[in-house]
mmCIF file of C-alpha atoms in Angstrom:
data_model
loop_
_atom_site.group_PDB
_atom_site.id
_atom_site.type_symbol
_atom_site.label_atom_id
_atom_site.label_comp_id
_atom_site.label_asym_id
_atom_site.label_seq_id
_atom_site.Cartn_x
_atom_site.Cartn_y
_atom_site.Cartn_z
ATOM 1 C CA MET A 972 -34.132 -22.843 26.930
ATOM 2 C CA ARG A 973 -34.254 -21.563 23.369
ATOM 3 C CA LYS A 974 -37.103 -19.196 24.299
ATOM 4 C CA ILE A 975 -35.147 -17.822 27.273
ATOM 5 C CA LYS A 976 -32.139 -17.177 25.058
ATOM 6 C CA SER A 977 -34.328 -15.370 22.538
ATOM 7 C CA LEU A 978 -35.891 -13.188 25.226
ATOM 8 C CA ALA A 979 -32.467 -12.384 26.624
ATOM 9 C CA LEU A 980 -31.263 -11.391 23.179
ATOM 10 C CA ILE A 981 -34.281 -9.129 22.697
ATOM 11 C CA ALA A 982 -33.696 -7.499 26.087
ATOM 12 C CA MET A 983 -30.020 -6.914 25.337
ATOM 13 C CA THR A 984 -30.855 -5.478 21.924
ATOM 14 C CA ALA A 985 -33.421 -3.110 23.430
ATOM 15 C CA PHE A 986 -30.917 -1.971 26.044
ATOM 16 C CA ALA A 987 -28.300 -1.399 23.365
ATOM 17 C CA VAL A 988 -30.715 0.674 21.302
ATOM 18 C CA VAL A 989 -31.605 2.852 24.286
ATOM 19 C CA GLY A 990 -27.931 3.321 25.156
ATOM 20 C CA CYS A 991 -27.043 4.137 21.578
ATOM 21 C CA SER A 992 -29.901 6.618 21.310
ATOM 22 C CA SER A 993 -28.786 8.376 24.493
ATOM 23 C CA GLY A 994 -25.210 8.483 23.276
ATOM 24 C CA ASN A 995 -26.269 9.869 19.910
ATOM 25 C CA LYS A 996 -28.218 12.665 21.584
ATOM 26 C CA GLU A 997 -25.171 13.623 23.609
ATOM 27 C CA VAL A 998 -22.985 13.708 20.497
ATOM 28 C CA GLU A 999 -25.566 15.708 18.568
ATOM 29 C CA GLU A 1000 -25.971 18.393 21.237
ATOM 30 C CA ALA A 1001 -22.537 18.730 22.850
ATOM 31 C CA SER A 1002 -20.268 21.681 22.126
ATOM 32 C CA VAL A 1003 -17.063 21.296 20.143
ATOM 33 C CA ASP A 1004 -15.005 21.779 23.328
ATOM 34 C CA THR A 1005 -16.918 19.025 25.112
ATOM 35 C CA LEU A 1006 -16.692 16.621 22.183
ATOM 36 C CA TYR A 1007 -12.983 17.079 21.647
ATOM 37 C CA ASN A 1008 -12.086 16.942 25.338
ATOM 38 C CA LYS A 1009 -14.096 13.747 25.834
ATOM 39 C CA GLY A 1010 -12.466 12.228 22.759
ATOM 40 C CA ALA A 1011 -8.984 13.224 23.916
ATOM 41 C CA THR A 1012 -9.607 11.831 27.389
ATOM 42 C CA ALA A 1013 -10.909 8.536 26.030
ATOM 43 C CA LEU A 1014 -7.883 8.279 23.753
ATOM 44 C CA GLN A 1015 -5.502 8.888 26.635
ATOM 45 C CA GLU A 1016 -7.224 6.166 28.657
ATOM 46 C CA GLY A 1017 -7.108 3.662 25.791
ATOM 47 C CA GLY A 1018 -10.841 3.747 25.074
ATOM 48 C CA TYR A 1019 -10.354 3.852 21.334
ATOM 49 C CA SER A 1020 -13.952 3.156 20.252
ATOM 50 C CA GLU A 1021 -15.270 5.924 22.486
ATOM 51 C CA ALA A 1022 -12.495 8.252 21.361
ATOM 52 C CA ILE A 1023 -13.362 7.619 17.714
ATOM 53 C CA ARG A 1024 -17.026 8.424 18.361
ATOM 54 C CA TYR A 1025 -16.296 11.802 19.955
ATOM 55 C CA LEU A 1026 -13.467 12.736 17.622
ATOM 56 C CA ASN A 1027 -15.517 11.902 14.546
ATOM 57 C CA ALA A 1028 -18.278 14.123 15.889
ATOM 58 C CA THR A 1029 -15.738 16.889 16.490
ATOM 59 C CA THR A 1030 -14.508 16.834 12.901
ATOM 60 C CA GLU A 1031 -17.885 16.243 11.259
ATOM 61 C CA ARG A 1032 -20.083 18.627 13.253
ATOM 62 C CA PHE A 1033 -17.501 21.405 13.550
ATOM 63 C CA PRO A 1034 -15.274 21.315 10.454
ATOM 64 C CA GLY A 1035 -12.668 24.038 10.543
ATOM 65 C CA SER A 1036 -12.683 24.389 14.328
ATOM 66 C CA ILE A 1037 -9.485 24.984 16.274
ATOM 67 C CA TYR A 1038 -9.525 21.269 17.125
ATOM 68 C CA GLN A 1039 -9.802 20.003 13.548
ATOM 69 C CA GLU A 1040 -6.138 19.258 12.874
ATOM 70 C CA GLN A 1041 -5.459 17.681 16.267
ATOM 71 C CA ALA A 1042 -8.708 15.706 16.222
ATOM 72 C CA MET A 1043 -7.776 14.184 12.867
ATOM 73 C CA LEU A 1044 -4.289 13.295 14.091
ATOM 74 C CA ASP A 1045 -5.899 11.653 17.111
ATOM 75 C CA LEU A 1046 -8.375 9.823 14.876
ATOM 76 C CA ILE A 1047 -5.599 8.363 12.744
ATOM 77 C CA TYR A 1048 -4.013 6.926 15.879
ATOM 78 C CA ALA A 1049 -7.280 5.738 17.456
ATOM 79 C CA ASN A 1050 -8.394 3.978 14.278
ATOM 80 C CA TYR A 1051 -5.008 2.295 13.936
ATOM 81 C CA LYS A 1052 -5.054 1.055 17.536
ATOM 82 C CA SER A 1053 -8.580 -0.282 17.093
ATOM 83 C CA GLN A 1054 -7.500 -1.960 13.822
ATOM 84 C CA ASP A 1055 -10.001 0.004 11.764
ATOM 85 C CA TYR A 1056 -7.576 0.231 8.862
ATOM 86 C CA THR A 1057 -10.095 1.648 6.431
ATOM 87 C CA GLY A 1058 -10.798 4.398 8.946
ATOM 88 C CA VAL A 1059 -7.076 5.200 9.158
ATOM 89 C CA LEU A 1060 -6.610 5.506 5.414
ATOM 90 C CA VAL A 1061 -9.750 7.587 4.915
ATOM 91 C CA THR A 1062 -8.685 9.967 7.697
ATOM 92 C CA VAL A 1063 -5.118 10.202 6.382
ATOM 93 C CA ASP A 1064 -6.385 11.107 2.922
ATOM 94 C CA SER A 1065 -8.724 13.725 4.357
ATOM 95 C CA PHE A 1066 -6.000 15.122 6.625
ATOM 96 C CA LEU A 1067 -3.499 15.530 3.782
ATOM 97 C CA ASN A 1068 -6.123 17.329 1.707
ATOM 98 C CA GLN A 1069 -7.272 19.618 4.513
ATOM 99 C CA PHE A 1070 -3.831 20.441 5.911
ATOM 100 C CA PRO A 1071 -1.352 20.505 3.004
ATOM 101 C CA GLN A 1072 1.029 22.701 5.015
ATOM 102 C CA SER A 1073 0.843 20.790 8.290
ATOM 103 C CA GLN A 1074 4.157 20.001 9.943
ATOM 104 C CA HIS A 1075 2.757 16.559 10.711
ATOM 105 C CA ARG A 1076 2.204 15.347 7.155
ATOM 106 C CA ASP A 1077 5.091 12.923 7.696
ATOM 107 C CA TYR A 1078 3.175 11.313 10.560
ATOM 108 C CA ALA A 1079 0.098 10.873 8.364
ATOM 109 C CA VAL A 1080 2.087 9.261 5.540
ATOM 110 C CA TYR A 1081 3.951 7.040 8.012
ATOM 111 C CA MET A 1082 0.687 5.854 9.540
ATOM 112 C CA ALA A 1083 -0.652 5.067 6.068
ATOM 113 C CA GLY A 1084 2.414 2.887 5.513
ATOM 114 C CA LEU A 1085 1.975 1.084 8.829
ATOM 115 C CA THR A 1086 -1.701 0.570 8.054
ATOM 116 C CA ASN A 1087 -1.160 -0.885 4.598
ATOM 117 C CA ALA A 1088 1.561 -3.142 6.021
ATOM 118 C CA ALA A 1089 -0.798 -4.271 8.783
ATOM 119 C CA THR A 1090 -3.499 -4.947 6.200
ATOM 120 C CA ALA A 1091 -1.093 -7.335 4.493
ATOM 121 C CA ASP A 1092 -0.638 -9.220 7.739
ATOM 122 C CA ASN A 1093 -2.916 -12.063 8.685
ATOM 123 C CA ALA A 1094 -3.167 -13.445 12.230
ATOM 124 C CA ILE A 1095 -4.442 -16.834 11.041
ATOM 125 C CA GLN A 1096 -1.496 -17.212 8.668
ATOM 126 C CA ASP A 1097 0.860 -16.231 11.501
ATOM 127 C CA PHE A 1098 -0.710 -18.860 13.771
ATOM 128 C CA PHE A 1099 -0.337 -21.666 11.257
ATOM 129 C CA GLY A 1100 3.136 -20.574 10.179
ATOM 130 C CA ILE A 1101 2.185 -19.661 6.625
ATOM 131 C CA ASP A 1102 4.626 -17.285 4.938
ATOM 132 C CA ARG A 1103 2.755 -14.135 3.987
ATOM 133 C CA ALA A 1104 5.299 -13.495 1.247
ATOM 134 C CA THR A 1105 3.565 -16.235 -0.742
ATOM 135 C CA ARG A 1106 0.224 -14.418 -0.591
ATOM 136 C CA GLU A 1107 -1.314 -11.388 -2.280
ATOM 137 C CA THR A 1108 1.042 -8.399 -2.280
ATOM 138 C CA THR A 1109 -0.963 -5.292 -3.264
ATOM 139 C CA SER A 1110 -1.101 -3.895 0.275
ATOM 140 C CA LEU A 1111 2.628 -4.552 0.784
ATOM 141 C CA LYS A 1112 3.478 -2.683 -2.405
ATOM 142 C CA THR A 1113 1.270 0.208 -1.331
ATOM 143 C CA ALA A 1114 2.970 0.262 2.081
ATOM 144 C CA PHE A 1115 6.374 0.345 0.372
ATOM 145 C CA ALA A 1116 5.215 3.296 -1.741
ATOM 146 C CA ASN A 1117 3.994 5.085 1.411
ATOM 147 C CA PHE A 1118 7.316 4.636 3.200
ATOM 148 C CA GLN A 1119 9.242 5.591 0.069
ATOM 149 C CA SER A 1120 7.219 8.812 -0.243
ATOM 150 C CA LEU A 1121 7.924 9.582 3.403
ATOM 151 C CA VAL A 1122 11.674 9.099 3.080
ATOM 152 C CA ARG A 1123 11.889 11.143 -0.094
ATOM 153 C CA ALA A 1124 9.669 14.027 1.015
ATOM 154 C CA PHE A 1125 10.744 14.105 4.676
ATOM 155 C CA PRO A 1126 14.310 12.741 4.912
ATOM 156 C CA ASN A 1127 14.808 14.310 8.347
ATOM 157 C CA SER A 1128 11.540 13.023 9.775
ATOM 158 C CA PRO A 1129 11.759 11.070 13.045
ATOM 159 C CA TYR A 1130 9.869 8.299 11.222
ATOM 160 C CA SER A 1131 12.299 7.973 8.297
ATOM 161 C CA GLN A 1132 14.706 5.454 9.848
ATOM 162 C CA ASP A 1133 11.898 3.099 10.784
ATOM 163 C CA ALA A 1134 10.383 3.571 7.328
ATOM 164 C CA LEU A 1135 13.684 2.520 5.740
ATOM 165 C CA ALA A 1136 13.807 -0.628 7.898
ATOM 166 C CA ARG A 1137 10.268 -1.502 6.873
ATOM 167 C CA MET A 1138 11.063 -0.899 3.214
ATOM 168 C CA ALA A 1139 13.939 -3.391 3.474
ATOM 169 C CA TYR A 1140 11.613 -5.956 5.045
ATOM 170 C CA ILE A 1141 8.919 -5.408 2.432
ATOM 171 C CA LYS A 1142 11.446 -5.681 -0.407
ATOM 172 C CA ASP A 1143 12.668 -8.985 1.022
ATOM 173 C CA SER A 1144 9.079 -10.231 1.338
ATOM 174 C CA LEU A 1145 8.176 -9.226 -2.216
ATOM 175 C CA ALA A 1146 11.299 -10.965 -3.531
ATOM 176 C CA ARG A 1147 10.282 -14.172 -1.759
ATOM 177 C CA HIS A 1148 6.828 -13.828 -3.278
ATOM 178 C CA GLU A 1149 8.361 -13.614 -6.757
ATOM 179 C CA LEU A 1150 10.576 -16.614 -6.012
ATOM 180 C CA GLU A 1151 7.535 -18.711 -5.121
ATOM 181 C CA ILE A 1152 5.988 -17.821 -8.472
ATOM 182 C CA ALA A 1153 9.221 -18.706 -10.291
ATOM 183 C CA LYS A 1154 9.275 -22.076 -8.504
ATOM 184 C CA PHE A 1155 5.652 -22.631 -9.519
ATOM 185 C CA TYR A 1156 6.593 -22.082 -13.171
ATOM 186 C CA ALA A 1157 9.703 -24.266 -12.841
ATOM 187 C CA LYS A 1158 7.639 -27.217 -11.617
ATOM 188 C CA ARG A 1159 5.505 -26.888 -14.747
ATOM 189 C CA ASN A 1160 8.505 -26.562 -17.053
ATOM 190 C CA ALA A 1161 7.450 -23.051 -18.069
ATOM 191 C CA ASP A 1162 11.066 -22.095 -18.683
ATOM 192 C CA VAL A 1163 10.471 -18.774 -20.437
ATOM 193 C CA ALA A 1164 8.231 -17.654 -17.583
ATOM 194 C CA VAL A 1165 10.868 -18.690 -15.032
ATOM 195 C CA ALA A 1166 13.595 -16.696 -16.776
ATOM 196 C CA ASN A 1167 11.404 -13.620 -17.183
ATOM 197 C CA ARG A 1168 10.361 -13.722 -13.528
ATOM 198 C CA VAL A 1169 13.925 -13.877 -12.272
ATOM 199 C CA VAL A 1170 14.993 -11.086 -14.626
ATOM 200 C CA GLY A 1171 12.288 -8.964 -12.981
ATOM 201 C CA MET A 1172 13.628 -9.913 -9.556
ATOM 202 C CA LEU A 1173 17.126 -8.821 -10.570
ATOM 203 C CA GLN A 1174 15.749 -5.455 -11.609
ATOM 204 C CA LEU A 1175 13.526 -4.833 -8.587
ATOM 205 C CA TYR A 1176 15.104 -6.781 -5.717
ATOM 206 C CA PRO A 1177 18.785 -7.367 -6.643
ATOM 207 C CA ASP A 1178 20.292 -7.681 -3.154
ATOM 208 C CA THR A 1179 17.975 -10.242 -1.583
ATOM 209 C CA PRO A 1180 18.483 -13.925 -0.731
ATOM 210 C CA ALA A 1181 15.403 -14.843 -2.770
ATOM 211 C CA THR A 1182 16.818 -13.269 -5.927
ATOM 212 C CA TYR A 1183 20.114 -15.107 -5.495
ATOM 213 C CA GLU A 1184 18.165 -18.359 -5.137
ATOM 214 C CA GLY A 1185 16.197 -17.452 -8.219
ATOM 215 C CA LEU A 1186 19.406 -17.327 -10.278
ATOM 216 C CA PHE A 1187 19.695 -21.111 -10.032
ATOM 217 C CA LEU A 1188 16.194 -21.488 -11.444
ATOM 218 C CA MET A 1189 17.031 -19.101 -14.277
ATOM 219 C CA ARG A 1190 20.266 -20.946 -15.108
ATOM 220 C CA ASP A 1191 18.443 -24.260 -15.248
ATOM 221 C CA ALA A 1192 15.692 -22.752 -17.381
ATOM 222 C CA TYR A 1193 18.217 -21.420 -19.904
ATOM 223 C CA GLN A 1194 19.954 -24.818 -20.022
ATOM 224 C CA LYS A 1195 16.664 -26.594 -20.705
ATOM 225 C CA MET A 1196 15.951 -24.142 -23.524
ATOM 226 C CA GLY A 1197 19.406 -24.763 -25.010
ATOM 227 C CA LEU A 1198 20.543 -21.179 -24.345
ATOM 228 C CA GLU A 1199 24.017 -22.092 -23.148
ATOM 229 C CA THR A 1200 25.483 -18.579 -23.398
ATOM 230 C CA LEU A 1201 22.785 -17.147 -21.123
ATOM 231 C CA ALA A 1202 23.092 -20.147 -18.794
ATOM 232 C CA ASN A 1203 26.858 -19.593 -18.509
ATOM 233 C CA GLN A 1204 26.407 -15.876 -17.892
ATOM 234 C CA THR A 1205 23.925 -16.657 -15.124
ATOM 235 C CA GLN A 1206 26.383 -19.106 -13.582
ATOM 236 C CA GLN A 1207 29.008 -16.355 -13.566
ATOM 237 C CA VAL A 1208 26.648 -14.116 -11.631
ATOM 238 C CA ILE A 1209 25.986 -16.953 -9.192
ATOM 239 C CA ASP A 1210 29.718 -17.495 -8.667
ATOM 240 C CA ALA A 1211 30.368 -13.782 -8.224
ATOM 241 C CA ASN A 1212 27.804 -13.569 -5.440
ATOM 242 C CA LYS A 1213 28.280 -16.896 -3.673
ATOM 243 C CA ASP A 1214 30.312 -15.367 -0.834
ATOM 244 C CA LYS A 1215 28.084 -12.337 -0.457
ATOM 245 C CA ALA A 1216 26.325 -12.128 2.909
ATOM 246 C CA LEU A 1217 22.630 -12.122 2.036
ATOM 247 C CA THR A 1218 20.375 -12.756 5.003
ATOM 248 C CA LYS A 1219 16.621 -12.707 5.355
ATOM 249 C CA VAL A 1220 15.440 -9.393 6.779
ATOM 250 C CA GLU A 1221 13.571 -9.747 10.057
ATOM 251 C CA LYS A 1222 10.232 -8.035 10.417
ATOM 252 C CA PRO A 1223 10.540 -4.769 12.406
ATOM 253 C CA GLU A 1224 8.742 -4.695 15.717
ATOM 254 C CA GLU A 1225 5.589 -2.661 16.230
ATOM 255 C CA PRO A 1226 6.715 0.930 16.824
ATOM 256 C CA GLU A 1227 5.958 2.900 19.959
ATOM 257 C CA LEU A 1228 3.527 5.421 18.561
ATOM 258 C CA LYS A 1229 2.703 8.830 19.945
ATOM 259 C CA VAL A 1230 0.238 11.311 18.497
ATOM 260 C CA PRO A 1231 2.002 14.563 17.543
ATOM 261 C CA THR A 1232 0.622 17.864 18.833
ATOM 262 C CA ALA A 1233 -0.747 20.346 16.326
ATOM 263 C CA THR A 1234 0.696 23.863 16.552
ATOM 264 C CA ASN A 1235 -2.647 25.432 17.465
ATOM 265 C CA GLN A 1236 -3.154 23.197 20.511
#
């Protein structure tokens, strides 16, 4: 049985090599019109891997063609749908450099934000109910910066409202991340670290439930250090905000994406 499996694997590998070789020849010899049209058709039909192959060939073999801008916009979308997040970010960076005056720069920046946010997600953590806010936050911070750049540079963009909603969610998530760290320090009686962490939360994420919860940790830390004035001041802040409606921000749903059309198409 093991020998049969090995032979089957060899046969499948040989078939794959032949198919790949044939496909490569087609990509190497086809005209720019053929490559782009095949890529666009595959994209429309949801064949993202095939679309990426043809669109990459379009941009790499014929840089500067009339299809270049649209092909790169299509590639950003195709890579995102196929969850090739590195491919999205590389294409976005290249697009912004090649087309600094494009009317679709907002789309590129928005897609970078969605991609960095998606990178921060983890299906296994979702399945087991683990809060991603307690995990590494670099990608979330980068996504926030992407959305912030979009809103500032393109306030009238059709993507700005969704970007603002995602910024609110990310801010709430980052605040919860900081709270978990403050709790970690509190359990180890690292009172100075607790106070410093919550001070940072007040500066960066003032209107979040996690920051309000962190105030109690900071008050207790000041009391343990014998800093009664600071403890009392913190209690005053707690009292002043106790009736304030602070609710956890729900994660925005996946947006309905559509590739914009370049002006030369």
